[in-house]
Amino acid sequence: MKYSILAASLAASAFASPSHNHHHHHHAKKAAAAKVEKRDASVVTTVVVGPTATQYVLDGKPVDAAAAKDGLAKGEYVVVGETQPTYVPPPPPPPAPPAPSSTAGDMKAQFIEEAVSSSAPASTSTTAPPPPPTTSAQPTTSQAAPPKSSAPAQQPSGGTGLTANFPSGKIPCSEFPSDYGAVALDYLGTKGWSGIQYVPDYTLASEVINEIITAVSGQGCKPNAMCSYACPPGYQKTQWPSAQGSTLESIGGLYCNADGMLELTRPSHPTLCQQGAGGVTVKNDLDDSVCTCRTDYPGIESMVIPACATAGESIPITNPIESDYYVWDNKQTSAQYYINKKGYSVADSCVWTSALDKTGAGNWAPVNLGVGQTSDGTTWLSIFQNLPTSTALLDFNIEITGDVSSKCSYVNGVWTGGSNGCTTSMPKGGNAIVRYF
């Protein structure tokens, strides 16, 4: 099938101070099995008080949102250049914990979104959108009962040898490195890999990568490919090349060289997985399982890295130390997770498009979670509605408790700290619990 290429741009919404040090998390969905054309790009951050909206562009011309969504559903379009909320830490908090926030203006950190523009057909632009329907006062109990998965949300097994150094250049690309900490995601159909990017013009001397072809189900890791992988909950991958996309696409994973052998792309980190700062746990007090899915970043940037907690289970969430994590466009980045409805299997949750719930799971999951530790040792945690991508509502409540500076929760459809989300912080050495109930 011949695909048309749509670009989706978001008009940003945040409460920000001019003195804030904005950290960006660029999230671009590449066209599957299609060459990403080289194009000049500039990044513009728009920070305004207001709602968010998506504009679709085809061949440089705006496309009606309804027509774009219909084409996407039929497989006629592929989205490229889609931006996602990013985590932005503010100045350090005062010594004494502040009183719980009651308005959006009191939020101690924000997520902002970026628009990438160019003169090529796959260009994006921002526009002042109309206000979206409000959902802050609508209880989740008003939602229809969600569909149920055919299988429990069981965390994929594997990931032994977390402390073993990876023998660069010694393991065939056809062999998934599960003995070195990596967890195979067999449900994706890419031979266990969380994402594969074919980069035919890449060499060790490359400063940028112009051609990026994203693998689809049924394809595998082969020469001239970056092969990304998942790590167990509480760990994250260590590998990505210094050369990144020429138009700011992120690229990550081990490199499959011309001899068909896997090579480290960050030899300074000889193990495939590492822990972050720690201290952040998901506690599932529901009577059903929940999958919290992290974006494969840097890499294909789909939300495929699972942290699935069964009923009554606690599971660690990776808290990146931003000074030792991926830098995008000279900016430090944090982790972004997608919180799915309860009872969904990992294959129905930790994917871009869920066959079970196309408008309420995967990329369209109701709620995002952002986590990251900044250079002063402060961990910032935010939960927020996945707007404008999704208007789905979560079928349970969330609260962040523990050694945190302020209350942050989503209870019966109502947020503390703002109309669509809230943020809190945790000091170095502290513990925070993201509780589902």
Tab-separated table of C-alpha atoms in Angstrom:
chain	number	residue	atom	x	y	z
A	1	MET	CA	0.000	0.000	0.000
A	2	LYS	CA	1.234	3.459	-0.784
A	3	TYR	CA	1.113	5.632	2.290
A	4	SER	CA	0.593	9.359	2.434
A	5	ILE	CA	2.675	11.115	5.049
A	6	LEU	CA	0.916	13.252	7.607
A	7	ALA	CA	2.637	15.554	10.048
A	8	ALA	CA	0.906	16.179	13.357
A	9	SER	CA	1.804	19.280	15.316
A	10	LEU	CA	0.643	20.310	18.744
A	11	ALA	CA	-0.063	23.792	20.027
A	12	ALA	CA	1.526	23.761	23.453
A	13	SER	CA	-0.155	24.401	26.742
A	14	ALA	CA	1.738	25.059	29.951
A	15	PHE	CA	2.130	27.431	32.850
A	16	ALA	CA	5.702	28.631	32.773
A	17	SER	CA	7.996	31.288	34.115
A	18	PRO	CA	10.509	32.954	31.778
A	19	SER	CA	13.256	31.885	34.163
A	20	HIS	CA	12.468	28.157	33.889
A	21	ASN	CA	15.102	25.905	32.376
A	22	HIS	CA	13.051	23.979	29.824
A	23	HIS	CA	13.994	20.363	29.194
A	24	HIS	CA	12.570	18.859	26.033
A	25	HIS	CA	11.576	15.310	25.187
A	26	HIS	CA	11.149	15.101	21.417
A	27	HIS	CA	8.840	12.280	20.385
A	28	ALA	CA	8.429	11.611	16.669
A	29	LYS	CA	6.600	8.635	15.232
A	30	LYS	CA	8.477	7.599	12.103
A	31	ALA	CA	6.744	6.141	9.053
A	32	ALA	CA	6.963	2.368	9.219
A	33	ALA	CA	9.071	0.743	6.505
A	34	ALA	CA	9.489	4.034	4.671
A	35	LYS	CA	12.478	6.278	4.156
A	36	VAL	CA	12.489	9.397	6.293
A	37	GLU	CA	13.412	12.167	3.921
A	38	LYS	CA	16.168	14.542	4.883
A	39	ARG	CA	14.739	17.975	5.595
A	40	ASP	CA	15.846	21.178	7.212
A	41	ALA	CA	14.233	21.693	10.596
A	42	SER	CA	13.943	24.282	13.281
A	43	VAL	CA	12.539	23.717	16.727
A	44	VAL	CA	10.221	26.245	18.253
A	45	THR	CA	8.898	25.916	21.792
A	46	THR	CA	5.592	27.626	22.420
A	47	VAL	CA	4.567	28.066	26.044
A	48	VAL	CA	1.132	29.515	26.552
A	49	VAL	CA	-1.730	29.305	28.994
A	50	GLY	CA	-4.427	27.439	27.194
A	51	PRO	CA	-5.593	24.172	25.657
A	52	THR	CA	-3.809	21.928	23.206
A	53	ALA	CA	-4.833	20.668	19.791
A	54	THR	CA	-3.443	18.662	16.908
A	55	GLN	CA	-3.100	19.944	13.339
A	56	TYR	CA	-2.426	17.507	10.498
A	57	VAL	CA	-0.461	18.596	7.436
A	58	LEU	CA	-0.234	16.722	4.116
A	59	ASP	CA	2.009	17.995	1.309
A	60	GLY	CA	2.339	21.287	3.134
A	61	LYS	CA	-1.424	21.819	3.428
A	62	PRO	CA	-3.639	21.443	6.526
A	63	VAL	CA	-5.845	18.349	6.600
A	64	ASP	CA	-9.194	18.259	8.352
A	65	ALA	CA	-8.761	16.372	11.650
A	66	ALA	CA	-11.738	14.090	11.015
A	67	ALA	CA	-10.471	13.179	7.546
A	68	ALA	CA	-6.965	12.588	8.897
A	69	LYS	CA	-8.201	10.303	11.668
A	70	ASP	CA	-10.369	8.374	9.212
A	71	GLY	CA	-7.396	7.922	6.886
A	72	LEU	CA	-5.178	6.800	9.761
A	73	ALA	CA	-7.788	4.264	10.873
A	74	LYS	CA	-7.962	2.856	7.308
A	75	GLY	CA	-4.174	2.687	6.992
A	76	GLU	CA	-4.073	5.317	4.253
A	77	TYR	CA	-1.851	7.675	6.226
A	78	VAL	CA	1.242	7.378	8.371
A	79	VAL	CA	1.999	10.022	10.990
A	80	VAL	CA	5.482	11.503	11.198
A	81	GLY	CA	6.743	14.379	13.285
A	82	GLU	CA	4.216	13.930	16.085
A	83	THR	CA	5.273	15.665	19.263
A	84	GLN	CA	4.441	14.552	22.766
A	85	PRO	CA	4.365	16.217	26.201
A	86	THR	CA	7.776	16.769	27.728
A	87	TYR	CA	8.918	17.109	31.264
A	88	VAL	CA	10.185	20.505	32.414
A	89	PRO	CA	11.694	20.901	35.887
A	90	PRO	CA	11.423	24.345	37.496
A	91	PRO	CA	13.744	26.097	39.940
A	92	PRO	CA	14.508	24.176	43.170
A	93	PRO	CA	11.643	24.093	45.680
A	94	PRO	CA	11.802	26.014	48.967
A	95	PRO	CA	13.335	24.224	51.985
A	96	ALA	CA	9.990	23.592	53.661
A	97	PRO	CA	7.423	21.505	51.741
A	98	PRO	CA	4.747	23.812	50.339
A	99	ALA	CA	1.056	23.413	50.945
A	100	PRO	CA	-0.752	21.200	48.431
A	101	SER	CA	-1.423	22.931	45.158
A	102	SER	CA	-4.998	23.826	44.381
A	103	THR	CA	-4.728	25.526	40.995
A	104	ALA	CA	-2.832	24.922	37.791
A	105	GLY	CA	-0.840	28.084	38.365
A	106	ASP	CA	0.685	26.507	41.463
A	107	MET	CA	2.202	23.604	39.571
A	108	LYS	CA	5.894	23.190	40.344
A	109	ALA	CA	6.794	21.747	36.942
A	110	GLN	CA	5.287	21.505	33.533
A	111	PHE	CA	5.258	19.350	30.460
A	112	ILE	CA	5.523	21.297	27.226
A	113	GLU	CA	5.297	20.250	23.609
A	114	GLU	CA	7.451	21.119	20.622
A	115	ALA	CA	6.581	21.681	16.985
A	116	VAL	CA	9.110	20.872	14.271
A	117	SER	CA	8.752	22.949	11.099
A	118	SER	CA	10.366	22.749	7.686
A	119	SER	CA	9.734	23.628	4.064
A	120	ALA	CA	9.478	19.975	2.992
A	121	PRO	CA	6.120	18.222	2.465
A	122	ALA	CA	6.283	16.563	5.893
A	123	SER	CA	6.277	19.917	7.641
A	124	THR	CA	4.455	20.903	10.793
A	125	SER	CA	3.084	24.120	12.165
A	126	THR	CA	1.265	25.318	15.226
A	127	THR	CA	-2.008	27.116	15.418
A	128	ALA	CA	-4.088	28.624	18.201
A	129	PRO	CA	-6.676	25.884	18.817
A	130	PRO	CA	-10.204	26.115	20.182
A	131	PRO	CA	-10.685	24.929	23.765
A	132	PRO	CA	-11.148	21.141	24.028
A	133	PRO	CA	-14.052	19.646	25.972
A	134	THR	CA	-13.348	19.762	29.684
A	135	THR	CA	-13.000	16.452	31.486
A	136	SER	CA	-11.623	17.529	34.843
A	137	ALA	CA	-14.914	17.325	36.663
A	138	GLN	CA	-16.197	14.209	34.919
A	139	PRO	CA	-15.884	11.101	37.105
A	140	THR	CA	-14.414	7.990	35.587
A	141	THR	CA	-17.472	6.038	36.692
A	142	SER	CA	-19.435	7.724	33.894
A	143	GLN	CA	-17.435	5.820	31.306
A	144	ALA	CA	-18.759	2.687	29.679
A	145	ALA	CA	-17.104	-0.505	30.858
A	146	PRO	CA	-13.887	-0.964	28.857
A	147	PRO	CA	-13.283	-4.085	26.782
A	148	LYS	CA	-11.340	-6.830	28.451
A	149	SER	CA	-8.150	-8.461	27.248
A	150	SER	CA	-8.035	-12.144	26.470
A	151	ALA	CA	-4.880	-12.574	28.566
A	152	PRO	CA	-3.638	-11.151	31.873
A	153	ALA	CA	-1.163	-8.287	31.858
A	154	GLN	CA	1.807	-10.448	32.714
A	155	GLN	CA	5.223	-8.792	32.711
A	156	PRO	CA	7.495	-10.316	30.027
A	157	SER	CA	10.127	-12.554	31.594
A	158	GLY	CA	13.863	-12.620	30.938
A	159	GLY	CA	16.566	-10.067	31.454
A	160	THR	CA	19.191	-12.160	33.257
A	161	GLY	CA	22.822	-11.118	33.486
A	162	LEU	CA	22.119	-7.468	34.248
A	163	THR	CA	25.672	-6.890	35.511
A	164	ALA	CA	27.423	-8.802	32.709
A	165	ASN	CA	29.486	-6.793	30.257
A	166	PHE	CA	28.249	-7.197	26.700
A	167	PRO	CA	30.814	-8.777	24.321
A	168	SER	CA	30.686	-6.173	21.560
A	169	GLY	CA	31.056	-7.642	18.078
A	170	LYS	CA	30.813	-11.256	19.268
A	171	ILE	CA	27.060	-12.028	19.210
A	172	PRO	CA	25.117	-12.474	15.940
A	173	CYS	CA	22.340	-10.003	15.240
A	174	SER	CA	19.947	-12.942	14.914
A	175	GLU	CA	20.470	-13.745	18.613
A	176	PHE	CA	18.518	-11.620	21.081
A	177	PRO	CA	20.836	-10.688	24.014
A	178	SER	CA	18.598	-11.898	26.853
A	179	ASP	CA	21.638	-13.160	28.774
A	180	TYR	CA	22.829	-9.561	29.181
A	181	GLY	CA	19.764	-7.989	30.779
A	182	ALA	CA	17.558	-7.386	27.734
A	183	VAL	CA	13.912	-8.484	27.923
A	184	ALA	CA	12.397	-9.900	24.734
A	185	LEU	CA	9.090	-8.320	23.677
A	186	ASP	CA	7.848	-11.198	21.545
A	187	TYR	CA	4.366	-9.725	21.154
A	188	LEU	CA	5.721	-6.973	18.879
A	189	GLY	CA	6.771	-9.403	16.151
A	190	THR	CA	10.270	-7.942	15.753
A	191	LYS	CA	12.245	-10.919	17.101
A	192	GLY	CA	12.187	-9.651	20.686
A	193	TRP	CA	13.546	-6.175	19.914
A	194	SER	CA	11.569	-3.179	21.164
A	195	GLY	CA	12.277	-1.319	17.942
A	196	ILE	CA	14.524	-1.582	14.892
A	197	GLN	CA	15.740	1.335	12.788
A	198	TYR	CA	17.507	0.545	9.527
A	199	VAL	CA	20.196	3.195	8.943
A	200	PRO	CA	21.899	2.368	5.613
A	201	ASP	CA	24.037	5.531	5.539
A	202	TYR	CA	25.431	5.133	9.088
A	203	THR	CA	29.144	4.612	9.765
A	204	LEU	CA	31.206	5.005	12.922
A	205	ALA	CA	32.331	8.365	11.519
A	206	SER	CA	28.784	9.636	11.018
A	207	GLU	CA	27.823	12.835	12.793
A	208	VAL	CA	24.181	12.648	11.686
A	209	ILE	CA	21.973	9.963	10.155
A	210	ASN	CA	19.904	10.918	7.129
A	211	GLU	CA	18.057	7.695	6.295
A	212	ILE	CA	15.919	6.008	8.948
A	213	ILE	CA	13.611	3.113	8.061
A	214	THR	CA	11.557	1.745	10.937
A	215	ALA	CA	10.990	-2.006	10.935
A	216	VAL	CA	7.492	-3.471	11.051
A	217	SER	CA	6.220	-6.718	12.528
A	218	GLY	CA	7.906	-9.694	10.879
A	219	GLN	CA	11.232	-7.942	10.355
A	220	GLY	CA	14.360	-8.379	12.452
A	221	CYS	CA	17.790	-7.056	13.349
A	222	LYS	CA	20.106	-7.199	10.344
A	223	PRO	CA	23.257	-5.405	9.097
A	224	ASN	CA	23.089	-1.598	9.140
A	225	ALA	CA	20.354	-1.532	11.771
A	226	MET	CA	20.026	-0.006	15.226
A	227	CYS	CA	18.308	-2.639	17.347
A	228	SER	CA	16.674	-1.347	20.507
A	229	TYR	CA	15.642	-3.437	23.491
A	230	ALA	CA	13.714	-3.366	26.749
A	231	CYS	CA	15.173	-3.833	30.214
A	232	PRO	CA	13.409	-5.145	33.343
A	233	PRO	CA	11.302	-2.676	35.378
A	234	GLY	CA	13.564	-0.303	37.269
A	235	TYR	CA	16.237	-0.503	34.553
A	236	GLN	CA	16.715	1.254	31.224
A	237	LYS	CA	18.848	0.659	28.149
A	238	THR	CA	22.303	2.210	27.972
A	239	GLN	CA	22.929	2.110	24.243
A	240	TRP	CA	22.452	4.755	21.556
A	241	PRO	CA	24.870	6.199	18.988
A	242	SER	CA	26.288	9.704	19.209
A	243	ALA	CA	25.067	10.286	15.647
A	244	GLN	CA	21.347	11.041	15.658
A	245	GLY	CA	18.763	11.904	13.029
A	246	SER	CA	19.581	14.822	10.757
A	247	THR	CA	16.182	16.319	11.518
A	248	LEU	CA	16.316	15.555	15.249
A	249	GLU	CA	14.881	12.034	15.150
A	250	SER	CA	16.095	9.969	18.087
A	251	ILE	CA	17.981	6.738	17.378
A	252	GLY	CA	18.862	4.045	19.902
A	253	GLY	CA	20.024	0.498	20.524
A	254	LEU	CA	22.850	-1.822	19.603
A	255	TYR	CA	24.308	-1.597	16.099
A	256	CYS	CA	24.246	-4.603	13.769
A	257	ASN	CA	27.446	-4.217	11.787
A	258	ALA	CA	28.221	-5.283	8.201
A	259	ASP	CA	29.359	-8.688	9.482
A	260	GLY	CA	26.015	-9.288	11.148
A	261	MET	CA	27.348	-8.890	14.697
A	262	LEU	CA	25.964	-6.715	17.498
A	263	GLU	CA	28.119	-3.791	18.646
A	264	LEU	CA	27.847	-1.434	21.598
A	265	THR	CA	27.017	2.102	20.543
A	266	ARG	CA	28.145	3.560	23.891
A	267	PRO	CA	31.284	1.590	24.802
A	268	SER	CA	31.607	3.734	27.932
A	269	HIS	CA	28.606	1.767	29.240
A	270	PRO	CA	29.553	-1.913	28.802
A	271	THR	CA	26.337	-3.350	30.287
A	272	LEU	CA	23.102	-3.180	28.311
A	273	CYS	CA	20.903	-2.041	31.210
A	274	GLN	CA	21.360	0.287	34.146
A	275	GLN	CA	19.313	1.553	37.036
A	276	GLY	CA	18.423	5.189	37.309
A	277	ALA	CA	18.183	7.145	40.539
A	278	GLY	CA	15.539	4.780	41.921
A	279	GLY	CA	13.031	5.684	44.582
A	280	VAL	CA	9.876	5.531	42.413
A	281	THR	CA	7.441	2.618	42.607
A	282	VAL	CA	4.032	1.845	41.142
A	283	LYS	CA	1.741	0.200	43.709
A	284	ASN	CA	-1.303	-1.484	42.235
A	285	ASP	CA	-4.072	-1.671	44.843
A	286	LEU	CA	-6.686	-2.597	42.245
A	287	ASP	CA	-8.310	-5.992	41.771
A	288	ASP	CA	-6.859	-6.238	38.248
A	289	SER	CA	-3.529	-5.729	36.522
A	290	VAL	CA	-2.301	-2.450	35.004
A	291	CYS	CA	0.433	-1.830	32.427
A	292	THR	CA	2.491	1.359	32.627
A	293	CYS	CA	4.339	1.578	29.313
A	294	ARG	CA	7.460	3.633	28.689
A	295	THR	CA	8.462	5.084	25.339
A	296	ASP	CA	11.343	3.354	23.554
A	297	TYR	CA	13.485	6.457	23.730
A	298	PRO	CA	15.855	7.136	22.102
A	299	GLY	CA	14.591	4.944	19.307
A	300	ILE	CA	11.259	4.411	17.588
A	301	GLU	CA	9.564	6.287	20.459
A	302	SER	CA	6.574	3.971	20.664
A	303	MET	CA	5.294	3.199	24.152
A	304	VAL	CA	6.386	-0.454	24.174
A	305	ILE	CA	8.586	-0.833	27.278
A	306	PRO	CA	6.349	-2.603	29.831
A	307	ALA	CA	6.041	-2.284	33.578
A	308	CYS	CA	2.934	-4.384	34.244
A	309	ALA	CA	1.792	-4.797	37.844
A	310	THR	CA	-0.663	-7.523	38.774
A	311	ALA	CA	-3.362	-6.949	41.414
A	312	GLY	CA	-1.710	-6.046	44.714
A	313	GLU	CA	1.777	-5.882	43.232
A	314	SER	CA	4.393	-3.136	43.520
A	315	ILE	CA	6.811	-2.633	40.651
A	316	PRO	CA	9.727	-0.177	40.210
A	317	ILE	CA	9.563	2.609	37.643
A	318	THR	CA	12.864	3.760	36.143
A	319	ASN	CA	13.813	7.244	37.286
A	320	PRO	CA	16.515	8.480	34.865
A	321	ILE	CA	19.427	10.499	36.185
A	322	GLU	CA	19.211	13.130	33.493
A	323	SER	CA	22.935	13.970	33.594
A	324	ASP	CA	23.694	10.349	32.570
A	325	TYR	CA	20.825	9.873	30.158
A	326	TYR	CA	20.015	10.707	26.562
A	327	VAL	CA	20.581	14.299	25.424
A	328	TRP	CA	18.328	15.501	22.630
A	329	ASP	CA	19.250	18.700	20.761
A	330	ASN	CA	21.626	19.646	23.619
A	331	LYS	CA	18.835	19.223	26.174
A	332	GLN	CA	18.571	16.641	28.932
A	333	THR	CA	15.524	14.406	28.879
A	334	SER	CA	13.399	12.397	31.287
A	335	ALA	CA	11.221	9.266	31.077
A	336	GLN	CA	7.668	9.265	29.805
A	337	TYR	CA	5.134	6.537	30.547
A	338	TYR	CA	1.606	5.775	29.348
A	339	ILE	CA	-0.835	4.527	32.002
A	340	ASN	CA	-3.383	2.145	30.509
A	341	LYS	CA	-6.777	1.051	31.768
A	342	LYS	CA	-6.895	-1.904	34.133
A	343	GLY	CA	-7.223	-5.458	32.890
A	344	TYR	CA	-5.442	-4.906	29.577
A	345	SER	CA	-2.723	-7.374	28.575
A	346	VAL	CA	0.777	-6.171	27.770
A	347	ALA	CA	0.067	-6.770	24.066
A	348	ASP	CA	-3.036	-4.571	24.332
A	349	SER	CA	-1.245	-1.828	26.290
A	350	CYS	CA	2.417	-1.479	25.386
A	351	VAL	CA	1.944	-0.893	21.669
A	352	TRP	CA	1.352	2.163	19.494
A	353	THR	CA	-2.121	1.085	18.333
A	354	SER	CA	-4.068	-1.387	20.458
A	355	ALA	CA	-6.325	-3.799	18.597
A	356	LEU	CA	-8.444	-4.042	21.752
A	357	ASP	CA	-9.005	-0.318	22.312
A	358	LYS	CA	-7.809	1.850	19.433
A	359	THR	CA	-8.845	5.145	21.040
A	360	GLY	CA	-8.100	4.366	24.679
A	361	ALA	CA	-4.864	2.362	24.937
A	362	GLY	CA	-1.261	2.452	23.724
A	363	ASN	CA	-0.547	5.863	22.209
A	364	TRP	CA	-4.113	6.792	23.152
A	365	ALA	CA	-3.844	5.663	26.792
A	366	PRO	CA	-5.696	8.072	29.099
A	367	VAL	CA	-2.855	9.312	31.326
A	368	ASN	CA	0.874	10.053	31.032
A	369	LEU	CA	3.461	9.846	33.793
A	370	GLY	CA	6.750	11.746	33.658
A	371	VAL	CA	9.734	10.954	35.893
A	372	GLY	CA	13.297	12.256	36.047
A	373	GLN	CA	16.020	13.335	38.483
A	374	THR	CA	17.667	16.679	37.747
A	375	SER	CA	21.239	17.721	38.501
A	376	ASP	CA	20.418	18.952	42.009
A	377	GLY	CA	19.138	15.487	42.992
A	378	THR	CA	15.457	16.420	42.877
A	379	THR	CA	13.127	13.927	41.233
A	380	TRP	CA	10.141	15.479	39.494
A	381	LEU	CA	6.982	13.444	38.944
A	382	SER	CA	3.971	14.506	36.906
A	383	ILE	CA	0.732	12.797	35.945
A	384	PHE	CA	-1.439	14.410	33.303
A	385	GLN	CA	-4.199	13.737	30.809
A	386	ASN	CA	-2.894	12.499	27.461
A	387	LEU	CA	-4.274	15.513	25.615
A	388	PRO	CA	-4.764	16.259	22.798
A	389	THR	CA	-3.932	12.751	21.615
A	390	SER	CA	-6.603	11.026	23.678
A	391	THR	CA	-9.829	11.993	25.400
A	392	ALA	CA	-10.204	8.557	27.013
A	393	LEU	CA	-10.680	8.552	30.776
A	394	LEU	CA	-8.933	6.221	33.190
A	395	ASP	CA	-11.108	3.671	34.985
A	396	PHE	CA	-9.298	3.984	38.323
A	397	ASN	CA	-7.670	6.593	40.564
A	398	ILE	CA	-4.025	7.644	40.976
A	399	GLU	CA	-2.169	9.371	43.792
A	400	ILE	CA	1.523	10.088	44.322
A	401	THR	CA	2.498	9.608	47.954
A	402	GLY	CA	5.676	9.275	50.026
A	403	ASP	CA	8.486	11.803	50.385
A	404	VAL	CA	6.890	14.311	48.044
A	405	SER	CA	6.549	18.071	48.319
A	406	SER	CA	2.848	18.395	47.509
A	407	LYS	CA	-0.285	16.395	46.874
A	408	CYS	CA	-0.750	15.125	43.333
A	409	SER	CA	-3.652	12.873	42.418
A	410	TYR	CA	-6.417	11.974	40.000
A	411	VAL	CA	-9.522	10.860	41.881
A	412	ASN	CA	-12.954	10.329	40.328
A	413	GLY	CA	-11.917	12.316	37.273
A	414	VAL	CA	-10.622	15.333	39.236
A	415	TRP	CA	-6.983	16.444	39.313
A	416	THR	CA	-5.204	18.216	42.133
A	417	GLY	CA	-3.025	21.098	41.037
A	418	GLY	CA	-4.697	21.793	37.707
A	419	SER	CA	-7.444	20.975	35.259
A	420	ASN	CA	-5.503	18.321	33.335
A	421	GLY	CA	-2.622	17.240	35.548
A	422	CYS	CA	-0.360	17.853	38.521
A	423	THR	CA	3.306	17.731	39.497
A	424	THR	CA	5.241	17.071	42.663
A	425	SER	CA	8.894	16.572	43.640
A	426	MET	CA	10.955	14.193	45.739
A	427	PRO	CA	14.331	14.968	47.365
A	428	LYS	CA	17.437	12.885	46.689
A	429	GLY	CA	17.310	9.651	48.632
A	430	GLY	CA	13.524	9.842	49.027
A	431	ASN	CA	10.806	7.433	47.967
A	432	ALA	CA	7.650	8.085	46.001
A	433	ILE	CA	4.755	5.733	45.327
A	434	VAL	CA	2.501	6.130	42.291
A	435	ARG	CA	-0.548	4.324	43.658
A	436	TYR	CA	-3.362	2.926	41.531
A	437	PHE	CA	-6.612	2.371	43.450
